[in-house]
Coordinates of C-alpha atoms and ligand atoms in Angstrom, one line a residue:
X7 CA 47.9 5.5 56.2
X8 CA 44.0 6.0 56.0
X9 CA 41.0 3.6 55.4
X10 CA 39.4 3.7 52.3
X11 CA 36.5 4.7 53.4
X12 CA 38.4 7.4 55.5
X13 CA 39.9 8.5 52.5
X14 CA 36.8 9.0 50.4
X15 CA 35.1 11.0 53.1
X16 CA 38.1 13.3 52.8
X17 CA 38.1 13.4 49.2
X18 CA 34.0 14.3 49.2
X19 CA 34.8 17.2 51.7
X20 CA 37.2 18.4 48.8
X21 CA 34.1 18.4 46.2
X22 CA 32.3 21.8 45.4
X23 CA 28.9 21.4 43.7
X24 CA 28.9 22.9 40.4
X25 CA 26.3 25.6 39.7
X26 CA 23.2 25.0 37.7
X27 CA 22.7 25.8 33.9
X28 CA 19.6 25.9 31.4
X29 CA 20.9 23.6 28.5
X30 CA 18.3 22.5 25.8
X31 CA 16.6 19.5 25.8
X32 CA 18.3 18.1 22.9
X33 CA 21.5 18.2 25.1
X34 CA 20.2 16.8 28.4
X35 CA 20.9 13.3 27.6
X36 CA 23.2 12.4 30.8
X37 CA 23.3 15.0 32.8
X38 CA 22.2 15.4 35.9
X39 CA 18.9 17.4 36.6
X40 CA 19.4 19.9 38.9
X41 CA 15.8 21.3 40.3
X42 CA 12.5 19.7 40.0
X43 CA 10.6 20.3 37.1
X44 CA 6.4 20.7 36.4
X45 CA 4.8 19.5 33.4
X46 CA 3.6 22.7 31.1
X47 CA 0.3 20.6 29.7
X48 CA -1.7 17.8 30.5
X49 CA -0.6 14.8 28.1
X50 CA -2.8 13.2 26.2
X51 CA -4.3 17.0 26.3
X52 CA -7.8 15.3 24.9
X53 CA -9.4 11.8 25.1
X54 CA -7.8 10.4 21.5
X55 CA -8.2 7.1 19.8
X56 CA -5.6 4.4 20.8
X57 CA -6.4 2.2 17.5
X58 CA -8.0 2.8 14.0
X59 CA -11.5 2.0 13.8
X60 CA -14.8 3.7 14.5
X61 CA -16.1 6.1 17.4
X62 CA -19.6 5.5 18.2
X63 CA -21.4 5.9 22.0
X64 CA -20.7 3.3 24.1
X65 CA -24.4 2.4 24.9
X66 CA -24.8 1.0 21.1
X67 CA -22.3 -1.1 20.7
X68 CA -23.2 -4.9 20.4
X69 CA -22.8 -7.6 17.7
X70 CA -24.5 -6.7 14.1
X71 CA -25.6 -3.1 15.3
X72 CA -25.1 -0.5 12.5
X73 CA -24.2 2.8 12.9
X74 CA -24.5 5.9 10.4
X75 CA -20.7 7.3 9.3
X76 CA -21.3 11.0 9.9
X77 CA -17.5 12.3 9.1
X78 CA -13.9 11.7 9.8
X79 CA -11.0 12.6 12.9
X80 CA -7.6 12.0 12.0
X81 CA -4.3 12.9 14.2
X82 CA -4.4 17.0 14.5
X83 CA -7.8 17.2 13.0
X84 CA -10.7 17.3 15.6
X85 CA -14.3 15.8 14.1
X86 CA -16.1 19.5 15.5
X87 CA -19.6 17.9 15.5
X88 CA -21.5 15.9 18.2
X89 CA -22.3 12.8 17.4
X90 CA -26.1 11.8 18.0
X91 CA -27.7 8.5 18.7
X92 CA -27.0 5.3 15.8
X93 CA -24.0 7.7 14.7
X94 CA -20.5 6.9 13.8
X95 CA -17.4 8.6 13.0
X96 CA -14.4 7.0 11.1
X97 CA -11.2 7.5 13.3
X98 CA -7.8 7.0 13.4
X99 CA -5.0 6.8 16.2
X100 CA -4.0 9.7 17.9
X101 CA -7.4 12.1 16.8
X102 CA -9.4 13.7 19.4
X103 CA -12.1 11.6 20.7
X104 CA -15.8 13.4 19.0
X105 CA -18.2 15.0 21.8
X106 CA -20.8 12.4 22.4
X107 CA -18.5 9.1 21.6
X108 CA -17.2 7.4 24.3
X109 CA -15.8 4.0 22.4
X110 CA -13.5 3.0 19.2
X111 CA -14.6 0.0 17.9
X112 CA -11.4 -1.3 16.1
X113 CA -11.6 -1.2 12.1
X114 CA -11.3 -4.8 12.2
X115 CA -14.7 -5.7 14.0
X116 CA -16.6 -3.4 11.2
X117 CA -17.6 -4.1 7.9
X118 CA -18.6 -1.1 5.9
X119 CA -20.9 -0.3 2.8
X120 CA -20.5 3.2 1.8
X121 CA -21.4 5.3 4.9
X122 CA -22.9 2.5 6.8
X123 CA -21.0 0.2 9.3
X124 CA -22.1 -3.2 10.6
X125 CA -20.4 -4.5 14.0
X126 CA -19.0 -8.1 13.1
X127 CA -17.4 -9.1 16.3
X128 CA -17.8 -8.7 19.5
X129 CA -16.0 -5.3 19.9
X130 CA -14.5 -6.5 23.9
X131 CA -14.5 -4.3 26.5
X132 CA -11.7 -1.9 26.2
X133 CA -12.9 1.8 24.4
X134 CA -10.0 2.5 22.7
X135 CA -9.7 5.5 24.0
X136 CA -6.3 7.3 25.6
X137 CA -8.2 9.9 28.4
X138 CA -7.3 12.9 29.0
X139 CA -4.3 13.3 30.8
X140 CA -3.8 9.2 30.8
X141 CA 0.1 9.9 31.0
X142 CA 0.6 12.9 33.1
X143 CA -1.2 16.3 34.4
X144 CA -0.2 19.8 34.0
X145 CA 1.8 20.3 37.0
X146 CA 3.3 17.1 37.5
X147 CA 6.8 16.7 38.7
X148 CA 9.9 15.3 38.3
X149 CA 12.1 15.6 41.4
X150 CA 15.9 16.2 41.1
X151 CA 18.7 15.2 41.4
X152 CA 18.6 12.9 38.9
X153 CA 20.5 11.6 35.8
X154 CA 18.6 12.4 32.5
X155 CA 18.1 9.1 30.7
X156 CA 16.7 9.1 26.8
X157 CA 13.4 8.0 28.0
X158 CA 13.6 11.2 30.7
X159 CA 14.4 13.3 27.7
X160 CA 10.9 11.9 25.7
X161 CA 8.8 12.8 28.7
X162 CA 10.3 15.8 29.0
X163 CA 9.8 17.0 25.6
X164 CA 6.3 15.4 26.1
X165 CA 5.8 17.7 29.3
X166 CA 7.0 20.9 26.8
X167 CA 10.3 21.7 28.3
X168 CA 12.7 23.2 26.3
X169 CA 15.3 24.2 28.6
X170 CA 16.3 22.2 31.4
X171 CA 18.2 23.1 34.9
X172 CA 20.9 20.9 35.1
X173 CA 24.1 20.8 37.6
X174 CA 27.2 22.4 35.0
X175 CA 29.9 19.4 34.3
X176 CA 32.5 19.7 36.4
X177 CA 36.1 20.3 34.5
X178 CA 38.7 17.9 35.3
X179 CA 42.2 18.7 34.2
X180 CA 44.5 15.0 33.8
X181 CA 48.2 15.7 33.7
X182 CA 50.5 12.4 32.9
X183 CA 53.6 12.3 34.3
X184 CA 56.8 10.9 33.4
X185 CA 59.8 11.0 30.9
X186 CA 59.0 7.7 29.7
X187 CA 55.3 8.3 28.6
X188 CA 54.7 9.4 24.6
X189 CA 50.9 10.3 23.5
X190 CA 49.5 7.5 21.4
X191 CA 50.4 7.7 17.8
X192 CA 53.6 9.3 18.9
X193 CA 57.0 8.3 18.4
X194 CA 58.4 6.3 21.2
X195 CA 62.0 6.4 22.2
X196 CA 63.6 2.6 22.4
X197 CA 62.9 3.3 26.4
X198 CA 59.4 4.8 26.1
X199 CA 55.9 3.4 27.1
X200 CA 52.6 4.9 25.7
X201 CA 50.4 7.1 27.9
X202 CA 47.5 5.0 28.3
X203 CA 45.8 5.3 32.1
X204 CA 45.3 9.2 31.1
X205 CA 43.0 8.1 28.6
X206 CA 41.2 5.5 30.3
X207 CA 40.2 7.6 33.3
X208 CA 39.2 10.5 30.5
X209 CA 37.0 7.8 29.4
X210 CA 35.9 6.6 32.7
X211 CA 35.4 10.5 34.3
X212 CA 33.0 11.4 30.9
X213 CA 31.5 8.4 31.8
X214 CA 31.2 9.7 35.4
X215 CA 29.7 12.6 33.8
X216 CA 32.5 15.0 33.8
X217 CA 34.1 17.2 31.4
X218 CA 38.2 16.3 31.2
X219 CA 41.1 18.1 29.2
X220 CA 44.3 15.8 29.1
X221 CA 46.9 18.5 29.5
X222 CA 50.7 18.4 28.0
X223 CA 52.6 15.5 29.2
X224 CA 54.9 16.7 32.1
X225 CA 58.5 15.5 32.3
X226 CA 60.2 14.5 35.7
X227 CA 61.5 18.1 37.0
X228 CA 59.7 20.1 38.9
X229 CA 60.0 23.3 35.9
X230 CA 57.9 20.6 33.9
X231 CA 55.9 19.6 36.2
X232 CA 55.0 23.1 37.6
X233 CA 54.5 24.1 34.0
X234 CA 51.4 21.6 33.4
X235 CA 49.7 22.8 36.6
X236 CA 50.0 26.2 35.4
X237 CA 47.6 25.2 32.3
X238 CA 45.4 24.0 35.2
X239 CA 43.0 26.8 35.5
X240 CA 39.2 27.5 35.5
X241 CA 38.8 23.7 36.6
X242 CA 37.2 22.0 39.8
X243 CA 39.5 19.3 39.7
X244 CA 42.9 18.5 38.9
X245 CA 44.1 14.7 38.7
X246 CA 47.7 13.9 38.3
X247 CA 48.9 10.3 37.3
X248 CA 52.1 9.0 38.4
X249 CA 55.3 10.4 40.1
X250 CA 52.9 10.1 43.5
X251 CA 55.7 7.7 45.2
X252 CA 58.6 8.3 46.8
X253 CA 61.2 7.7 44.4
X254 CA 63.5 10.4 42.9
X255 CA 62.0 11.2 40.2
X256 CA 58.4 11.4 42.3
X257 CA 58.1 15.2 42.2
X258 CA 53.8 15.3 42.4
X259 CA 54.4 15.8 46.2
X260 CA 56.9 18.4 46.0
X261 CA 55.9 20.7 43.6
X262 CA 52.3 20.0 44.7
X263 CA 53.3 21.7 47.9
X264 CA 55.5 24.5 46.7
X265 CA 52.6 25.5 45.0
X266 CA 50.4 25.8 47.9
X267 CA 48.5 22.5 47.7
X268 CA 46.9 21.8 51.4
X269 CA 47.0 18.0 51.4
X270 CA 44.1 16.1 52.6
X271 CA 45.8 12.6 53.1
X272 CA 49.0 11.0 51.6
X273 CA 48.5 7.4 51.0
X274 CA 45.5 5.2 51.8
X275 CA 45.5 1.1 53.1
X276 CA 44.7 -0.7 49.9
X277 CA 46.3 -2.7 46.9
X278 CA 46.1 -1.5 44.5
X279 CA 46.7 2.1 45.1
X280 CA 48.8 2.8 48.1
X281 CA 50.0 6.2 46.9
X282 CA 47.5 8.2 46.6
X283 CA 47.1 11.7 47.7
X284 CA 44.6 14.4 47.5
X285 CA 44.2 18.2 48.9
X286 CA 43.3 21.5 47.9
X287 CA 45.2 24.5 45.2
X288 CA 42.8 27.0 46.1
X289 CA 39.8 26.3 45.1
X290 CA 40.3 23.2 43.0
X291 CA 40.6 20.1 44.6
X292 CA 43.7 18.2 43.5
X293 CA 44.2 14.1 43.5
X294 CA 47.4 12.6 43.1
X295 CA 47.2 9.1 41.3
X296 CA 49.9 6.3 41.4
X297 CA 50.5 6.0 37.5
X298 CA 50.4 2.3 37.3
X299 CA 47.7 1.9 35.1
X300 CA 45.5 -0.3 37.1
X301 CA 46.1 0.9 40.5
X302 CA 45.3 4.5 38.4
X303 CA 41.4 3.0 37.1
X304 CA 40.6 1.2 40.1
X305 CA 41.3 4.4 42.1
X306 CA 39.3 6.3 39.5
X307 CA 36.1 3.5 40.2
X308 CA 36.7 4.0 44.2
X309 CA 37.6 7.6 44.8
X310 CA 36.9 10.0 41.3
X311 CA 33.5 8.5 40.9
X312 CA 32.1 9.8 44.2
X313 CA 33.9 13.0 43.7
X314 CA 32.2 13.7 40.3
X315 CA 29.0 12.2 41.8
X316 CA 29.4 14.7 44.7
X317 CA 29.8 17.8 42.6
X318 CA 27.0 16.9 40.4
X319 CA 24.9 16.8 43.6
X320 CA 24.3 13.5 43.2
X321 CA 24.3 11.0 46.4
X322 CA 27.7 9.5 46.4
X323 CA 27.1 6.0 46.1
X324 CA 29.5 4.6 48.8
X325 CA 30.7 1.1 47.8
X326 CA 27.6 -0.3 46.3
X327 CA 29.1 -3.5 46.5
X328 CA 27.4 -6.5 46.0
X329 CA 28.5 -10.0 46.6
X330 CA 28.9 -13.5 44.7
X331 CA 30.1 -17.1 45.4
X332 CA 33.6 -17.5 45.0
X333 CA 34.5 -20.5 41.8
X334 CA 38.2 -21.0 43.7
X335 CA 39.4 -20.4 47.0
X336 CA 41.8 -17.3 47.9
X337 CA 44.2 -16.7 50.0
X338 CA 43.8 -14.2 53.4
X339 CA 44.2 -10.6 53.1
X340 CA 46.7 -8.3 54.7
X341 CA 46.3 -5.3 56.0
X342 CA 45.4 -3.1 53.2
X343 CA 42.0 -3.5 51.6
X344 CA 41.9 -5.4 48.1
X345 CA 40.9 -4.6 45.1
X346 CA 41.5 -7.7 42.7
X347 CA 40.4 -8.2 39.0
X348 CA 37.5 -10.6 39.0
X349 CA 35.2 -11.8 36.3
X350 CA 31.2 -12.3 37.5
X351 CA 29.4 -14.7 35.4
X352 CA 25.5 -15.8 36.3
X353 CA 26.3 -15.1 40.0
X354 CA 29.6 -16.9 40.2
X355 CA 33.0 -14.7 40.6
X356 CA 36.6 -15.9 39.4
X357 CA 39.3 -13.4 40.4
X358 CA 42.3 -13.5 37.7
X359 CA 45.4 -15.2 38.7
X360 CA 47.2 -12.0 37.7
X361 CA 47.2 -9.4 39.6
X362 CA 49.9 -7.2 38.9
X363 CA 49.0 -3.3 38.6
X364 CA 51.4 -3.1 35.7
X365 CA 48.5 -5.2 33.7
X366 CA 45.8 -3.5 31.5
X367 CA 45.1 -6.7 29.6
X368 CA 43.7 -8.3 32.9
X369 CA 41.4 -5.0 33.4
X370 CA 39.8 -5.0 30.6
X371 CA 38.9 -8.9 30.4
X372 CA 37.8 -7.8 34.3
X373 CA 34.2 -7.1 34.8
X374 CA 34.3 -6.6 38.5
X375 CA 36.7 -6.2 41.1
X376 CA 36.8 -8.7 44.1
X377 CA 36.9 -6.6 47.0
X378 CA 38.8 -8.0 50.2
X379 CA 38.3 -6.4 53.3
X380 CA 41.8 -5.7 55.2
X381 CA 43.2 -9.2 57.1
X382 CA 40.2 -11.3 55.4
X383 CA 41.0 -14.7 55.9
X384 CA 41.3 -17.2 53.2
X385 CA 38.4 -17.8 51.7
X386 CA 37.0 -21.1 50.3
X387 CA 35.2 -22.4 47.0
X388 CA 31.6 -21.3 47.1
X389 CA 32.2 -18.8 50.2
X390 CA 30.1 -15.1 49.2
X391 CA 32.4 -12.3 48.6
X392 CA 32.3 -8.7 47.9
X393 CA 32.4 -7.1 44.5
X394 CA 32.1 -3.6 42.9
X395 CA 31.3 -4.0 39.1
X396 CA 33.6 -2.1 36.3
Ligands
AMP428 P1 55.1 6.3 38.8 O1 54.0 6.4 39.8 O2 55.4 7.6 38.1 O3 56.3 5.7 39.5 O4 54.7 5.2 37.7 C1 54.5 3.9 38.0 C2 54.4 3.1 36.8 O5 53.3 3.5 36.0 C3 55.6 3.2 35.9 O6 55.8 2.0 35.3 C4 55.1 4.2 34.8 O7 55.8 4.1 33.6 C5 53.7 3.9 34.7 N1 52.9 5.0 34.3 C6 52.9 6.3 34.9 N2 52.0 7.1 34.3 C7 51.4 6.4 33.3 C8 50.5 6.7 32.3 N3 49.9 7.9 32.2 N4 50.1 5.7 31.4 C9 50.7 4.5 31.5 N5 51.6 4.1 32.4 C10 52.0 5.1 33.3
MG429 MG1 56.9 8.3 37.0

């Protein structure tokens, strides 16, 4: 049996990065940018007006000074004269800044008559005015890896970027296992459970930033089995839930092997999660889940996240854990290392009394799971543990 953190190193060295595609901008949202990129323009690409009001020079501006209004600049429409001395030109947000002003007095410290306008208030000292290239230069970067956020996407468009070199999502093929598991809204038998991890960690690898096909349901016999991981092609990674023990009806091992499967590790010190095993089918990079549906999700937090993170070219983020005062005392740890549902609130953790993998009720009120290092000893009210959040 392997260390966690043995175990992930082995699963990373499994990981291929994907290659690098142009998708457009309107599809970058959440994916991961894969080169550094250089702004096209300088943005603003003019000094403009930052408020409605009045551009005059500078030098004039006091209380009660008047000012001749000479013509107008509105957003896309430049004012193409030069404005001389005592002159004015009526502006609005976003115009081009006339040659020879170098201040906006705000509309509402003017009072106008016809084409002449009288400073009321003090105008402050701000001008008003956005300079040229305020937000970024032509040329300016932004450095990759990194994951495209909607406000990433704005300055992007901003920076004229149509198309985008991103890392390609890698494919992740989920194959359930077991003759008791139905899809939802099938028909279960009187001994039949629904299929429900599978589409938790489809949820929790998009999230990841993968792309995941949940493949047929295989049965417990190897034909079945050896069936689904036929459908199993043009994939970087194939993730199989359940049949990962040793039981009889475990086949994941067998038929994993008898199709050529190189195996990295078989089984790894921690609760939940003991039977877990990962390797290679060629090219693809194959992890075997135990199929009890939390010891199935909090695998997919610990090991498939780094994976995906990995072939996105992404730095794995090894246990970013971070760490709270316990509300109740808990007992000491074996030897495996401990992943227990926990709820974090305002800086304080409470790890559920229930902590049976079976129990996906108990995960999803979770927010965090506790992490106990292997043989922790018992820890007391208000003692600082480790958590990861979900
Ligand atoms: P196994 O690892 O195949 O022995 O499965 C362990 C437990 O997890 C059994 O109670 C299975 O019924 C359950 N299980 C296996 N796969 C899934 C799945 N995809 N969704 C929900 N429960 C599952
Ligand atoms: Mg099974």
């Amino acid at each position: 049996m392997i260390s966690v953190s043995e175990a992930r190193t082995a699963l990373l060295q499994l990981c291929t990065r994907t290659e690098i595609e142009q998708i457009p901008l309107t599809q970058a949202n959440g994916r991961v940018l894969a080169q550094e990129v250089r702004a096209d323009r300088d943005q603003p690409p003019f000094a403009a007006a930052a408020m409605d009001g009045y551009a005059v020079k500078r030098d004039e501006v006091e209380r009660h000074a008047m000012f001749q209004l000479i013509g107008e600049a509105a957003a896309g429409h430049r004012f193409e004269g030069t404005l001389k001395p005592g002159q004015a030109v009526r502006i609005f947000t976003g115009a081009p800044v006339p040659d020879g002003a170098d201040f906006v007095v705000i509309q509402e410290d003017v009072e106008r008559k016809n084409n002449l306008i009288t400073i009321r208030d003090h105008p402050g000292n701000s001008d008003n005015i956005r300079p040229s290239g305020g937000d970024f230069r032509i040329g300016q970067t932004i450095s990759a890896p990194r994951i495209l956020r909607p406000s990433d996407v704005a300055l992007l468009a901003a920076m004229n970027l149509p198309l985008l070199p991103v890392r390609r999502r890698p494919v992740v093929a989920l194959i359930s296992t077991g003759d008791e598991l139905v899809m939802p809204g099938g028909s279960p038998g009187p001994n039949q459970i629904i299929a429900s991890n599978t589409f938790g960690l489809k949820a929790m690898l998009e999230d990841f930033g993968a792309k995941v096909l949940v493949l047929p349901i295989a049965r417990d016999s190897e034909a079945s089995l050896k069936t689904a991981f036929s459908l199993a092609h043009d994939i970087d990674l194939v993730i199989t839930i359940g049949g990962a023990s040793v039981g009889d009806h475990d086949l994941v091992a067998k038929v994993s092997a008898d199709l050529g499967m190189q195996r990295a590790f078989y089984k790894v010190a921690m609760r939940p999660g003991k039977p877990l095993m990962a390797g290679r089918m060629g090219k693809i990079a194959m992890v075997g889940l135990p199929g009890n549906p939390v010891s199935a999700m909090v695998c997919g937090h610990i090991f498939l996240r780094p994976m995906i993170q990995n072939m996105l070219g992404l730095p794995a983020q090894h246990g970013q854990m971070q760490t709270a005062r316990l509300t109740h005392g808990v007992p000491g740890n074996g030897p495996r290392e401990h992943y227990m549902r926990a709820t974090v609130l305002e800086g304080k953790i409470t790890v559920s009394p229930k902590q049976d993998s079976s129990l996906l009720s108990v995960l999803a009120e979770a927010n965090a799971l506790a992490v106990l290092p292997p043989n922790a000893p018992p820890a007391q009210p208000g003692d600082r543990i480790q958590y990861l959040t979900i």
